[in-house]
Short mmCIF file of C-alpha atoms in Angstrom, two decimals:
data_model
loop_
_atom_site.label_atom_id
_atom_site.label_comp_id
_atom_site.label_asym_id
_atom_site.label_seq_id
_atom_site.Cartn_x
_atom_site.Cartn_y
_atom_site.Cartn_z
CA UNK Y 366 0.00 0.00 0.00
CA UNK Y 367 1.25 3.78 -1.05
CA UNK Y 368 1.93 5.66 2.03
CA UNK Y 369 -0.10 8.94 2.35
CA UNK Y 370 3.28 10.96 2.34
CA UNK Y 371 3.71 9.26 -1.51
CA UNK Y 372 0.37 9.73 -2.74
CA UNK Y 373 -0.15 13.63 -1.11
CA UNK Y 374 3.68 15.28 -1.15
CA UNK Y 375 4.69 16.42 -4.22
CA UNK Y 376 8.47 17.13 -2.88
CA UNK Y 377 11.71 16.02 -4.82
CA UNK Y 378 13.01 13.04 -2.80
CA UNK Y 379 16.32 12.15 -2.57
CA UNK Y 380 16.36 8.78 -3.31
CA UNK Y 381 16.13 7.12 -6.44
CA UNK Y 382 13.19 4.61 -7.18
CA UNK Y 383 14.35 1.17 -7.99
CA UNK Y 384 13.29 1.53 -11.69
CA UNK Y 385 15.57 5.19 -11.74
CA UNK Y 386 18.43 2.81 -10.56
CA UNK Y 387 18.64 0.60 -12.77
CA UNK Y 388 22.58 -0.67 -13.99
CA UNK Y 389 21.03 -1.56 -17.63
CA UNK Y 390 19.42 1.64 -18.05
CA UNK Y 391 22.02 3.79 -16.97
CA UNK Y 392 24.58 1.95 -19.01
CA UNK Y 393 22.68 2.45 -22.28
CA UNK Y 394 22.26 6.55 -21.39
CA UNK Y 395 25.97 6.91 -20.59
CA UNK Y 396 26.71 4.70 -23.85
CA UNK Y 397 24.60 7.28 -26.12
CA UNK Y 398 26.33 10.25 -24.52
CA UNK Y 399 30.09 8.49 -24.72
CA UNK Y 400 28.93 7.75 -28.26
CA UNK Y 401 28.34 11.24 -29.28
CA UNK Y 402 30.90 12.69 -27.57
CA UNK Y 403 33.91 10.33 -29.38
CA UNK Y 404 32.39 10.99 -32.90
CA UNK Y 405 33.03 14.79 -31.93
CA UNK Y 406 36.05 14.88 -30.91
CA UNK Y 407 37.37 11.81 -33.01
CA UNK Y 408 37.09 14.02 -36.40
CA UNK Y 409 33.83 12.32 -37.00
CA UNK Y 410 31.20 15.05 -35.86
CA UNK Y 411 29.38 15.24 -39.40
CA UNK Y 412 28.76 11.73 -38.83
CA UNK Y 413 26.63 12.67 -35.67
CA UNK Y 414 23.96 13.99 -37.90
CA UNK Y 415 22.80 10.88 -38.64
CA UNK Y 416 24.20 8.80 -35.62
CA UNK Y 417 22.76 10.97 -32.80
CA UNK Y 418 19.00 10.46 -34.14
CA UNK Y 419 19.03 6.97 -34.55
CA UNK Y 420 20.47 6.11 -32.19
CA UNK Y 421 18.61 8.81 -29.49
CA UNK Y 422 15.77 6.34 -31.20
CA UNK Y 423 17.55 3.26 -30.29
CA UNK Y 424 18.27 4.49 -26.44
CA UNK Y 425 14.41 5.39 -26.33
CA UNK Y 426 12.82 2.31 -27.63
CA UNK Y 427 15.11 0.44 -25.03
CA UNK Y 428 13.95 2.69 -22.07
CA UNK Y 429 10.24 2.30 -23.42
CA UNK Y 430 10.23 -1.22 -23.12
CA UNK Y 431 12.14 -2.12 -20.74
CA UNK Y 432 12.11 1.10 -18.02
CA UNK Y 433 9.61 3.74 -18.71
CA UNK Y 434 10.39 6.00 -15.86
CA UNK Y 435 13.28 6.43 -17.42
CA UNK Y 436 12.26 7.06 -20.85
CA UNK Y 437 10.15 10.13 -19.59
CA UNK Y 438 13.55 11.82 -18.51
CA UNK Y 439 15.24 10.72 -21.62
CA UNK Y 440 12.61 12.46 -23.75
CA UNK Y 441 12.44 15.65 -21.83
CA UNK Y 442 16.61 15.72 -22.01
CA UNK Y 443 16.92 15.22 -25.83
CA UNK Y 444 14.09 18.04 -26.16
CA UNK Y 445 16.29 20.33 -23.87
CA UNK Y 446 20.01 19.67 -25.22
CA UNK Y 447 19.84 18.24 -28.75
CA UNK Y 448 19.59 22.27 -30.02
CA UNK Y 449 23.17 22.84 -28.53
CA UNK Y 450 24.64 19.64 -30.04
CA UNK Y 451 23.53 20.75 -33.29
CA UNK Y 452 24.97 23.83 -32.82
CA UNK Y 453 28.06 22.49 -31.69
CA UNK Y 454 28.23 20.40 -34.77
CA UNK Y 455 27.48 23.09 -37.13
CA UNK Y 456 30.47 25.04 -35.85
CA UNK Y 457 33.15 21.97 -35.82
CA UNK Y 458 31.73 21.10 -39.55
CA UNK Y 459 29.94 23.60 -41.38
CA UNK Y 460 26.24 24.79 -41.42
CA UNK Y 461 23.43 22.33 -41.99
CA UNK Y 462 20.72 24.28 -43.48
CA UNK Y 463 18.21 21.30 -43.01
CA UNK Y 464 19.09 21.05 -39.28
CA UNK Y 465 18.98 17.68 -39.50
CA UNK Y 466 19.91 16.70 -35.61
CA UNK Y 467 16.73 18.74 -34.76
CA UNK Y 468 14.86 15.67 -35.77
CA UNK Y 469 15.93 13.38 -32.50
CA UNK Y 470 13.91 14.88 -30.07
CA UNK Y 471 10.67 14.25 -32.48
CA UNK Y 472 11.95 10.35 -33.05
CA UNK Y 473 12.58 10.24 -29.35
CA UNK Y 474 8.70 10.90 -28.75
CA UNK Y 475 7.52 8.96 -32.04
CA UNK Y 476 7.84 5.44 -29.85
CA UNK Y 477 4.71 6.44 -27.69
CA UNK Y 478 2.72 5.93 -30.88
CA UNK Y 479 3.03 2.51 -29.49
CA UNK Y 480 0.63 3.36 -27.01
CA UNK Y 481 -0.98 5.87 -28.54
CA UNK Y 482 -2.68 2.90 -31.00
CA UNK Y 483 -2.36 0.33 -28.37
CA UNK Y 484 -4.89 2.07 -26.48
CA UNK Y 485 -7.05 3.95 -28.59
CA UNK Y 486 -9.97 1.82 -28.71
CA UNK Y 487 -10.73 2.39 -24.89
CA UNK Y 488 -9.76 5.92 -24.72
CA UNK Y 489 -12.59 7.49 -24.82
CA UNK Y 490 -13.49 5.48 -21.89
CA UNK Y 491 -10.74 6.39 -20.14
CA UNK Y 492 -11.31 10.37 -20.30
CA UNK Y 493 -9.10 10.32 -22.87
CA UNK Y 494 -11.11 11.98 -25.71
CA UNK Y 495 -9.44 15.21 -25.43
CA UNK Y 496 -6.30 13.27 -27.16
CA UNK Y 497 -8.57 11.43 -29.43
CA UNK Y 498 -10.09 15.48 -30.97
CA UNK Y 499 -6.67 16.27 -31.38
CA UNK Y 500 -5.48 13.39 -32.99
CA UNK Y 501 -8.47 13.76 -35.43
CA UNK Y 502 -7.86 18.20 -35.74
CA UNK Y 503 -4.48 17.15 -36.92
CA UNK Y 504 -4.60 13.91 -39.10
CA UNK Y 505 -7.18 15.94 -41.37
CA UNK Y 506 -4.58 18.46 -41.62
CA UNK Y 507 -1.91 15.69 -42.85
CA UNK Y 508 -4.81 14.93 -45.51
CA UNK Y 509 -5.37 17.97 -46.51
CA UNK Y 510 -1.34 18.42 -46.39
CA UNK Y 511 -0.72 15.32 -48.43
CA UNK Y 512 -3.07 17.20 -51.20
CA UNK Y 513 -1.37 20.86 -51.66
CA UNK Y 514 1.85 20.78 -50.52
CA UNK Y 515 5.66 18.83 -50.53
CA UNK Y 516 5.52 15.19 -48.77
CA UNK Y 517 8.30 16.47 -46.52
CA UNK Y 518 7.11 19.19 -45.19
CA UNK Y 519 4.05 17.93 -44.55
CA UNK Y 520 5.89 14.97 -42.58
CA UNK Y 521 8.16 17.50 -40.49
CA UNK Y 522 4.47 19.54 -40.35
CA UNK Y 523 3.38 15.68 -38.75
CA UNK Y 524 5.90 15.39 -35.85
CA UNK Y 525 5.32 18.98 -34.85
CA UNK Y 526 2.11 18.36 -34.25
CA UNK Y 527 1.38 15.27 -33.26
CA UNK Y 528 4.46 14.64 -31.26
CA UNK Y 529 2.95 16.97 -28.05
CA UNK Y 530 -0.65 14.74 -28.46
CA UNK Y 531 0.92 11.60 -28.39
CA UNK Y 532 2.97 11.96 -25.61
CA UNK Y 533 0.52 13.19 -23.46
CA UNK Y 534 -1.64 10.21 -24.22
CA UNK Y 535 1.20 8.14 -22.98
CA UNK Y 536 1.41 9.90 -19.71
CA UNK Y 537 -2.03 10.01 -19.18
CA UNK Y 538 -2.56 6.33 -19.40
CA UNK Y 539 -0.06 5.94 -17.29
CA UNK Y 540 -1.96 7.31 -14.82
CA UNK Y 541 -1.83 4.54 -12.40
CA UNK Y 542 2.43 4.89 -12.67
CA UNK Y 543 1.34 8.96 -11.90
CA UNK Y 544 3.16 9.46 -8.37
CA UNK Y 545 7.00 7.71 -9.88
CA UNK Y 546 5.91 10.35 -12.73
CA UNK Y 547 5.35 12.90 -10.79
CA UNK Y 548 8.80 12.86 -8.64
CA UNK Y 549 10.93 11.73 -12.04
CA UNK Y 550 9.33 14.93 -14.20
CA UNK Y 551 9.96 17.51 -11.16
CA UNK Y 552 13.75 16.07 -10.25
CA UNK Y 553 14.07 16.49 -14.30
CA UNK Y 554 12.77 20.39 -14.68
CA UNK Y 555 14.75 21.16 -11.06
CA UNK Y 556 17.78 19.59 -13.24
CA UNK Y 557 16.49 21.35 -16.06
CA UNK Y 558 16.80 24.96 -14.79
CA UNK Y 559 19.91 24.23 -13.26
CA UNK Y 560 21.65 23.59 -16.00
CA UNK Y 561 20.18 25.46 -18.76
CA UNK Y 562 20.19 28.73 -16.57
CA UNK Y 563 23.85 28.44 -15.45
CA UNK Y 564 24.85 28.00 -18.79
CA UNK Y 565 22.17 31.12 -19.90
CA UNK Y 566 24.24 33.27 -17.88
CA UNK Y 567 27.70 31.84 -19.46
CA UNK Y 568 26.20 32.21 -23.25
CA UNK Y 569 25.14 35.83 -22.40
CA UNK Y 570 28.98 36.96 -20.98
CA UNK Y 571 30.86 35.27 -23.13
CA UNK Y 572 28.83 34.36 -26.50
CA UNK Y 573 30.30 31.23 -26.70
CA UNK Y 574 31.75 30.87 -30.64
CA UNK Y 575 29.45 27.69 -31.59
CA UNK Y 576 26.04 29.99 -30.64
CA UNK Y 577 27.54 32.95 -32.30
CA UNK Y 578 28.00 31.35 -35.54
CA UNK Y 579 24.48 30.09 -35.33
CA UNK Y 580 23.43 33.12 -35.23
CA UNK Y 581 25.57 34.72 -38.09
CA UNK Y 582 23.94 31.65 -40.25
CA UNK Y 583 20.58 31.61 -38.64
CA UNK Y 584 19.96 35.43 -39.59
CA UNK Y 585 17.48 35.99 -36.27
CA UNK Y 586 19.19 38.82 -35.16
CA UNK Y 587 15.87 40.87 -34.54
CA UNK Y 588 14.79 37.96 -32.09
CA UNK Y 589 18.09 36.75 -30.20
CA UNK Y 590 20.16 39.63 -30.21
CA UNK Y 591 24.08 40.71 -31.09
CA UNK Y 592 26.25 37.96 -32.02
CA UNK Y 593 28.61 39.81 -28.98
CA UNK Y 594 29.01 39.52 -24.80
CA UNK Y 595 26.14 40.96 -23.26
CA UNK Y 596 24.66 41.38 -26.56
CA UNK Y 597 22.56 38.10 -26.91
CA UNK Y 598 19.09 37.10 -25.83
CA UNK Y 599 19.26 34.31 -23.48
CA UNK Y 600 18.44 30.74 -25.69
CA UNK Y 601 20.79 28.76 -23.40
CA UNK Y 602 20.77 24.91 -24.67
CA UNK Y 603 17.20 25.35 -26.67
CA UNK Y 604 16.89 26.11 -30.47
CA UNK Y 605 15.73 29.63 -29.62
CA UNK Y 606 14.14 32.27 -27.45
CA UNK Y 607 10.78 31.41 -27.46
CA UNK Y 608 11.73 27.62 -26.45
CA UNK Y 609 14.13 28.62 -24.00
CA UNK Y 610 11.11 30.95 -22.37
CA UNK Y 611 8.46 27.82 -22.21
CA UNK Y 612 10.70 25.57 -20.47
CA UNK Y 613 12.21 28.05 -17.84
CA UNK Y 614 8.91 29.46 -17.25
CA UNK Y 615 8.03 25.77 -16.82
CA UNK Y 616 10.79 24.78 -14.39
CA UNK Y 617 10.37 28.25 -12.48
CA UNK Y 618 6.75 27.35 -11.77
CA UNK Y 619 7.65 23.44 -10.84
CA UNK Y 620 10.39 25.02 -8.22
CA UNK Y 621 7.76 26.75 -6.34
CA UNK Y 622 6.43 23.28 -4.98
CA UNK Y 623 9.23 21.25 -4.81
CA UNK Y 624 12.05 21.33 -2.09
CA UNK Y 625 15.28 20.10 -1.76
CA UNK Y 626 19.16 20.99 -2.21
CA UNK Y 627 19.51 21.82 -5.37
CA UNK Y 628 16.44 24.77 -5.51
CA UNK Y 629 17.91 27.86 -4.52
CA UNK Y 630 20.89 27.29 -7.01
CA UNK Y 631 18.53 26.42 -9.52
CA UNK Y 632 15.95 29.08 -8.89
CA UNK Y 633 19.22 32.12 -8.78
CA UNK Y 634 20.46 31.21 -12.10
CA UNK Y 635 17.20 30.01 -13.51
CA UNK Y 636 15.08 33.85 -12.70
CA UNK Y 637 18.30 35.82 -13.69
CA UNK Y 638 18.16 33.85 -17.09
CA UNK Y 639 14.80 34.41 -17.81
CA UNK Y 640 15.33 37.88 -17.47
CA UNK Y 641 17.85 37.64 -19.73
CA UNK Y 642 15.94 36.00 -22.34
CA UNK Y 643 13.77 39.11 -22.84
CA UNK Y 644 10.42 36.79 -23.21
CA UNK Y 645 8.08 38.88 -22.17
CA UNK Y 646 5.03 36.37 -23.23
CA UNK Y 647 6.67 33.67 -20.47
CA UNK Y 648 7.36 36.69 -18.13
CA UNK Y 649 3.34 37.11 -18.24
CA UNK Y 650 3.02 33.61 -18.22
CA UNK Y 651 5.35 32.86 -15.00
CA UNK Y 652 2.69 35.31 -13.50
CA UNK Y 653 -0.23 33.80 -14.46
CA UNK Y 654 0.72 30.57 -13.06
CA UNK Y 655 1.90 31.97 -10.19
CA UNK Y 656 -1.91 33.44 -10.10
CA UNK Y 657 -3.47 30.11 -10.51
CA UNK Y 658 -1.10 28.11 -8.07
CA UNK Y 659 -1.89 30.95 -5.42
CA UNK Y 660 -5.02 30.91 -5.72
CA UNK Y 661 -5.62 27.29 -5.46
CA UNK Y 662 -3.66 26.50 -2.67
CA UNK Y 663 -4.64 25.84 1.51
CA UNK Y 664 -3.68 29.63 3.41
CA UNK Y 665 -0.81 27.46 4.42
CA UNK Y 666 0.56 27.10 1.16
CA UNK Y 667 0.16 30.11 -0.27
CA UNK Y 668 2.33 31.46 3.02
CA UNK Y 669 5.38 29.19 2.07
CA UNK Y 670 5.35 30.43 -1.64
CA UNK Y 671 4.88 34.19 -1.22
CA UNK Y 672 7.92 33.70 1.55
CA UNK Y 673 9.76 31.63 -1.49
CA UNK Y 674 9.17 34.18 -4.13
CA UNK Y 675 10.39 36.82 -1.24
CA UNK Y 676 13.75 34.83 -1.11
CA UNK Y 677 14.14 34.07 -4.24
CA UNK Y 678 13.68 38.03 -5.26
CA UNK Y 679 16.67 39.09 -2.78
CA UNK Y 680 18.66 36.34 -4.57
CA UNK Y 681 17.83 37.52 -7.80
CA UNK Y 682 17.49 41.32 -7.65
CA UNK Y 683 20.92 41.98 -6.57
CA UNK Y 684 22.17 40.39 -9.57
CA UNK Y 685 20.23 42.47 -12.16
CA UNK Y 686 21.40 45.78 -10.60
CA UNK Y 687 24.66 44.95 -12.16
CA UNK Y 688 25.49 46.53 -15.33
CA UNK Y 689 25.06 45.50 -18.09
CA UNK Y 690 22.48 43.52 -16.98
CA UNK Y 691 20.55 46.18 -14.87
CA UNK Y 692 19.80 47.86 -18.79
CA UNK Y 693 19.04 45.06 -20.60
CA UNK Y 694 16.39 43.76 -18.12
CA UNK Y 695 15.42 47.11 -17.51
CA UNK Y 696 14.78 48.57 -20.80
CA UNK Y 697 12.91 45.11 -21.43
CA UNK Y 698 10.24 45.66 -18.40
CA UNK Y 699 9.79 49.53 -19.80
CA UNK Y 700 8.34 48.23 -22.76
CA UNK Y 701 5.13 46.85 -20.82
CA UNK Y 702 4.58 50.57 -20.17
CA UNK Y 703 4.43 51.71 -23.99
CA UNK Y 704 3.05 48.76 -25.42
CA UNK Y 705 2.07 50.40 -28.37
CA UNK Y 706 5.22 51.84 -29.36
CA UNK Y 707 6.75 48.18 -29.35
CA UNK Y 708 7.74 47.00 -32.22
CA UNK Y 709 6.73 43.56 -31.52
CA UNK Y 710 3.84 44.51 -30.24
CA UNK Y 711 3.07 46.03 -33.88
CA UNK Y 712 4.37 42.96 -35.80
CA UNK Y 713 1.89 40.80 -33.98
CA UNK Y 714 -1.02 43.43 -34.30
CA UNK Y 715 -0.45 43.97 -38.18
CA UNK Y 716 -0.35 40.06 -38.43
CA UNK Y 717 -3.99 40.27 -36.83
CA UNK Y 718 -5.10 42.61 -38.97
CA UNK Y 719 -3.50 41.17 -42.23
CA UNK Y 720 -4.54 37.67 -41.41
CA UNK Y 721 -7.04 36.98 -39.23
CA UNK Y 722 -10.09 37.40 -41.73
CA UNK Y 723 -7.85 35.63 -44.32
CA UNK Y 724 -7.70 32.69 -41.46
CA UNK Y 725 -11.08 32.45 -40.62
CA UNK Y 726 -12.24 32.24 -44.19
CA UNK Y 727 -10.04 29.12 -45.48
CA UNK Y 728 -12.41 26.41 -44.50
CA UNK Y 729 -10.36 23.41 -45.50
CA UNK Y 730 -7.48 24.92 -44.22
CA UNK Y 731 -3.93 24.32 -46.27
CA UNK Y 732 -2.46 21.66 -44.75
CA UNK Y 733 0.78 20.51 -42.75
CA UNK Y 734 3.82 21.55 -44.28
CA UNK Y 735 2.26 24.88 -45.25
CA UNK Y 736 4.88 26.75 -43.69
CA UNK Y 737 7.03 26.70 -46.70
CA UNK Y 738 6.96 29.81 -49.35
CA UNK Y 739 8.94 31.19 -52.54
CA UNK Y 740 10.37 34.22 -51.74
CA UNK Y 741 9.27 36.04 -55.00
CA UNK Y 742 12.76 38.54 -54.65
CA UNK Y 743 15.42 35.93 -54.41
CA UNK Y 744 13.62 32.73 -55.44
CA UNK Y 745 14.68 30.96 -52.52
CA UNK Y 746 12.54 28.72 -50.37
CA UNK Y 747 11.48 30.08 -46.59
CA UNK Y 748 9.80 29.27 -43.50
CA UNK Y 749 6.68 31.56 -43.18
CA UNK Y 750 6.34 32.31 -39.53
CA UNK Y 751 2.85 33.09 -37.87
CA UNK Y 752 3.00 34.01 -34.23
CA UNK Y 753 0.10 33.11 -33.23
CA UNK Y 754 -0.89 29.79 -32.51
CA UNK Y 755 -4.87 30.54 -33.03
CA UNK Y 756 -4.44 32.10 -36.83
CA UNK Y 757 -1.77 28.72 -37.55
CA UNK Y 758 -4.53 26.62 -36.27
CA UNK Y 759 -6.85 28.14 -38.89
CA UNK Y 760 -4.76 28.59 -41.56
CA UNK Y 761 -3.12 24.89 -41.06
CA UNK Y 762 -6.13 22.87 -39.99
CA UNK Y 763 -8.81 24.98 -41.62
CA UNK Y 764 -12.38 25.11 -39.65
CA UNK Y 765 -13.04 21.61 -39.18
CA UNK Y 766 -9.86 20.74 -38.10
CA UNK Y 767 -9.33 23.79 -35.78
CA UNK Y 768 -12.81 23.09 -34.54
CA UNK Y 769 -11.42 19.62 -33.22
CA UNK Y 770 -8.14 20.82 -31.79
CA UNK Y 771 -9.41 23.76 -30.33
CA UNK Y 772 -12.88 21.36 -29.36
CA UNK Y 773 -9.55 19.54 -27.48
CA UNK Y 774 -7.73 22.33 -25.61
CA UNK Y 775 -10.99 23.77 -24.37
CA UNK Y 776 -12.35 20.79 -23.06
CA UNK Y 777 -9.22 20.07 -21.23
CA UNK Y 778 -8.62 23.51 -19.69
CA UNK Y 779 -12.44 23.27 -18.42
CA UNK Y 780 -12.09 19.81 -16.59
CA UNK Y 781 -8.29 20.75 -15.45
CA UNK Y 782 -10.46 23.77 -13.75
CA UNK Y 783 -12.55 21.53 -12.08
CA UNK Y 784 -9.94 19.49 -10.22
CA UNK Y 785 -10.13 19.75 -6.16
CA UNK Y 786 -7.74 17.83 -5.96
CA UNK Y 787 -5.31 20.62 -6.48
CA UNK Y 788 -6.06 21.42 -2.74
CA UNK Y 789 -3.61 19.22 -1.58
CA UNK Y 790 -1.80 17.85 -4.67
CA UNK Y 791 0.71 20.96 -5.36
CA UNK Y 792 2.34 19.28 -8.43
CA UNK Y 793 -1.64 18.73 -9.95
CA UNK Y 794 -2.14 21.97 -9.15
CA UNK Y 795 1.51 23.37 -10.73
CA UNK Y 796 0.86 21.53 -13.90
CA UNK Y 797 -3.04 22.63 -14.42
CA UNK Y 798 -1.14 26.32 -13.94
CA UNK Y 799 1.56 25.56 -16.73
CA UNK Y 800 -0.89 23.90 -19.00
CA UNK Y 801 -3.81 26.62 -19.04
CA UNK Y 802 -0.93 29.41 -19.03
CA UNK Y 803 0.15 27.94 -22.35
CA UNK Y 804 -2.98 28.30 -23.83
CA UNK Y 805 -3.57 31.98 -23.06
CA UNK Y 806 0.24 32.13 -24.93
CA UNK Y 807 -1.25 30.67 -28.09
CA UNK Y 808 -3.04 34.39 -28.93
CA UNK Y 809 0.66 34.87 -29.82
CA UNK Y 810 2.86 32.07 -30.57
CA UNK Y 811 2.61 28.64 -32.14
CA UNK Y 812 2.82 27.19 -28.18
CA UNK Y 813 0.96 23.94 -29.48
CA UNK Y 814 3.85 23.04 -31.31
CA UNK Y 815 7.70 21.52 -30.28
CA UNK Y 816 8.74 22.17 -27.03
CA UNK Y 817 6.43 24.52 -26.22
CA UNK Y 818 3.66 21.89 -26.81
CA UNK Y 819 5.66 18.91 -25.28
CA UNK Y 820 4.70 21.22 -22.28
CA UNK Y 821 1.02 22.10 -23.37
CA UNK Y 822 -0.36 18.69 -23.45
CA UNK Y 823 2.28 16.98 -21.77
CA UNK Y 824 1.26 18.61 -18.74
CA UNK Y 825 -2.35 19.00 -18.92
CA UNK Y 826 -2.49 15.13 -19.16
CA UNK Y 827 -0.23 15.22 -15.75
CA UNK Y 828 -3.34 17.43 -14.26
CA UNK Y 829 -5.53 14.91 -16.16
CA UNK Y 830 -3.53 11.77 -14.89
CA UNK Y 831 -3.32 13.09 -11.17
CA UNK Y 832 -7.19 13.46 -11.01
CA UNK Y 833 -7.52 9.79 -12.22
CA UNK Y 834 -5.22 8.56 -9.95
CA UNK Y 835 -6.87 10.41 -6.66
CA UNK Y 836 -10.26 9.22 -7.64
CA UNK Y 837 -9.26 5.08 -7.93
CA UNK Y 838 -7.16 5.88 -4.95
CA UNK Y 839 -10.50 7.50 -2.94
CA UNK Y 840 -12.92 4.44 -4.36
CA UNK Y 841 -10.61 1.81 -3.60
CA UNK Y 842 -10.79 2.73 0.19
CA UNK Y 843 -14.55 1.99 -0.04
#
């Protein structure tokens, strides 16, 4: 029997479940990182562009079968350091336009298709139609894909999208497995923000020379800065910005409820990075979840994380007096004040007002792998970017698709809301705040998609997997 400390403590413990511990496991891990680290320094890193997917593929289908808990970890790792290998790469070997290394973190996820089919037929019985709506929003949008445009793109349009869906199936039918998931996704993020912040803070003094020739090649100077010290937005290990913002805002959030060693470190360099990054939209974010955690917690609770936020603001605040960080950060909060002088604050408001009617008309929508355009200047091929996840619902899935995968996210944020189990169950309640704050972010940014949606649905089906769990646990006692 699960002790009550187990089932109602959401703190970071400091042991290791048996499953975590596993020789085997750990053995294949530290093979895939010895691996990749001997093809780069052994004069074979263009090799790795092939090597480091399959076998990140290999390592996961092992860990899927054989230890699960462990496969969780594995995923959320790839999706938070495979960016910085590929940059890394690029800068011993060349640029790879294609960013082919990208693709691991997609083929790391594409194994819980396994259970995604395995379990279908009783999904809906489980509570698991919000997955089922999604699946069907975005496999019409492959269809209609498959029709108008390239079969690439619309297959790298595929494992954007369905990628987030599937793997939240496979953690909400795990649902039974939910406290072991639970401890192994918070010790992750805590890990997570750790790492990713401390090295933040090194990529913003000293513009390390692999992310500053990314840069150069990547072009994205108006949305990650200088390629100079103190001249960069904070990206840290992720691809960019934007993903850098969703996961720190993530593992901020997850800090406030956990306890241990390792959380003021984490928490110091994780703020001051955030700050760095300049993402305003996961600045407003943090907040809201904040909000929501706050405001679903026992009087109790919400003492212990105002006194947190109070510590973790003397850590913090101190450190972005210093120049030049006091400007950067600074400058960056003035902008909330003038909102319509902001420049990306126009960008996003002309792309409203040039799209939005355009969006809402295309019934059938144009498919994955829409993304794609001629530029009619140069004749080269580009990436056309929407930021906003609602218009790239429309324009992607068309109405009847949207109408599913929207049909999806709204019925999950309404029976997240309902959960009273968030009383006592601070992570439930942490990851009903990340989830529902990463739908408000979809008015301007594809959040559904990547990392960003790893974290949409991966943890709304925590929320949804923690209310399961409580309510067998609360029958079985009667």
């Amino acid at each position: 029997m699960i002790s009550k400390q187990i089932l109602f403590n959401s703190s970071l413990k400091d042991n290791f479940s048996p499953q975590e511990r596993s020789p085997q496991a750990w053995t294949v891990i530290l093979g895939f990182v010895l691996l990749t680290i001997v093809c780069y320094f052994a004069g074979a890193a263009a090799m790795l562009r092939l090597v480091f997917p399959l076998t990140a593929l290999v390592v996961a289908l092992f860990l899927y079968l054989r230890h699960p808990i462990l496969y969780i970890g594995f995923t959320w790792w790839i999706w938070f350091l495979t960016p910085l290998a590929a940059r890394l790469v690029d800068y011993r070997v060349g640029w790879d336009p294609t960013r082919q290394m990208l693709i691991a973190p997609y083929l790391v996820v594409l194994v819980t298709i396994i259970t995604f089919f395995r379990h279908l037929p009783g999904a809906y019985r489980q509570g698991g139609l919000p997955f089922i709506l999604g699946f069907v929003g975005v496999f019409y949008g492959f269809l209609v894909g498959l029709i108008y445009n390239s079969p690439i793109p619309v297959a790298r349009g595929l494992l954007d999208w369905l990628s987030p869906i599937i793997f939240g199936f496979h953690l909400f039918v795990n649902w039974r497995d939910y406290p072991s998931y639970r401890q192994h996704i918070q010790r992750v993020f805590v890990w997570c923000v750790l790492i990713t912040g401390a090295y933040g803070i090194y990529q913003f003094v000293v513009a390390p020379e692999w992310d500053k020739y990314w840069l150069i090649e990547s072009k994205l100077y108006s949305s990650s800065g200088n390629p100079v010290p103190f001249g960069m937005r904070v990206w840290s290990t992720l691809h960019s910005v934007g993903p850098f913002g969703a996961v720190m805002q993530t593992g901020l959030l997850l800090l406030l409820t956990s306890s241990g060693k390792l959380i003021f470190p984490a928490s110091s360099v994780g703020y001051l990075s955030f700050l760095l990054a300049q993402a305003r939209t996961n600045w407003g974010g943090w907040l809201l979840g904040v909000i929501m955690i706050m405001g679903s917690a026992k009087a109790k609770v919400q003492m212990r994380l105002i006194t947190i936020i109070l510590v973790m603001a003397m850590c913090v605040v101190p450190l972005i007096t210093i120049e030049p960080i006091s400007k950067v950060v600074t400058s960056r909060l003035e902008t909330f004040s003038n909102l319509q002088e902001d420049g990306s604050f126009k960008d996003r408001s002309g792309s409203y007002d040039r799209n939005l009617g355009l969006a809402l008309s295309n019934g059938w929508g144009n498919g994955l792998g829409n993304i794609w355009k001629v530029n009619e200047k140069t004749g080269q091929i580009e990436v056309f970017v929407i930021d906003s996840g609602i218009l790239d619902m429309f324009f992607t899935l068309g109405w009847f698709g949207a109408i599913f995968y929207m049909g999806a996210l709204i019925l999950m944020i309404f029976s997240v809301s309902n959960y009273s189990e968030a009383r006592f169950d601070s992570f439930l309640s942490t990851s009903r705040a990340i989830a529902i704050s990463g739908c408000t972010q979809l008015i301007i940014g594809s959040g559904m998609l990547s990392v960003a949606g790893m974290i949409l649905w991966g943890f709304f089906a925590m929320a949804m997997a923690g209310h399961k769990y409580h309510q067998h646990q609360q029958n079985s006692k009667f």
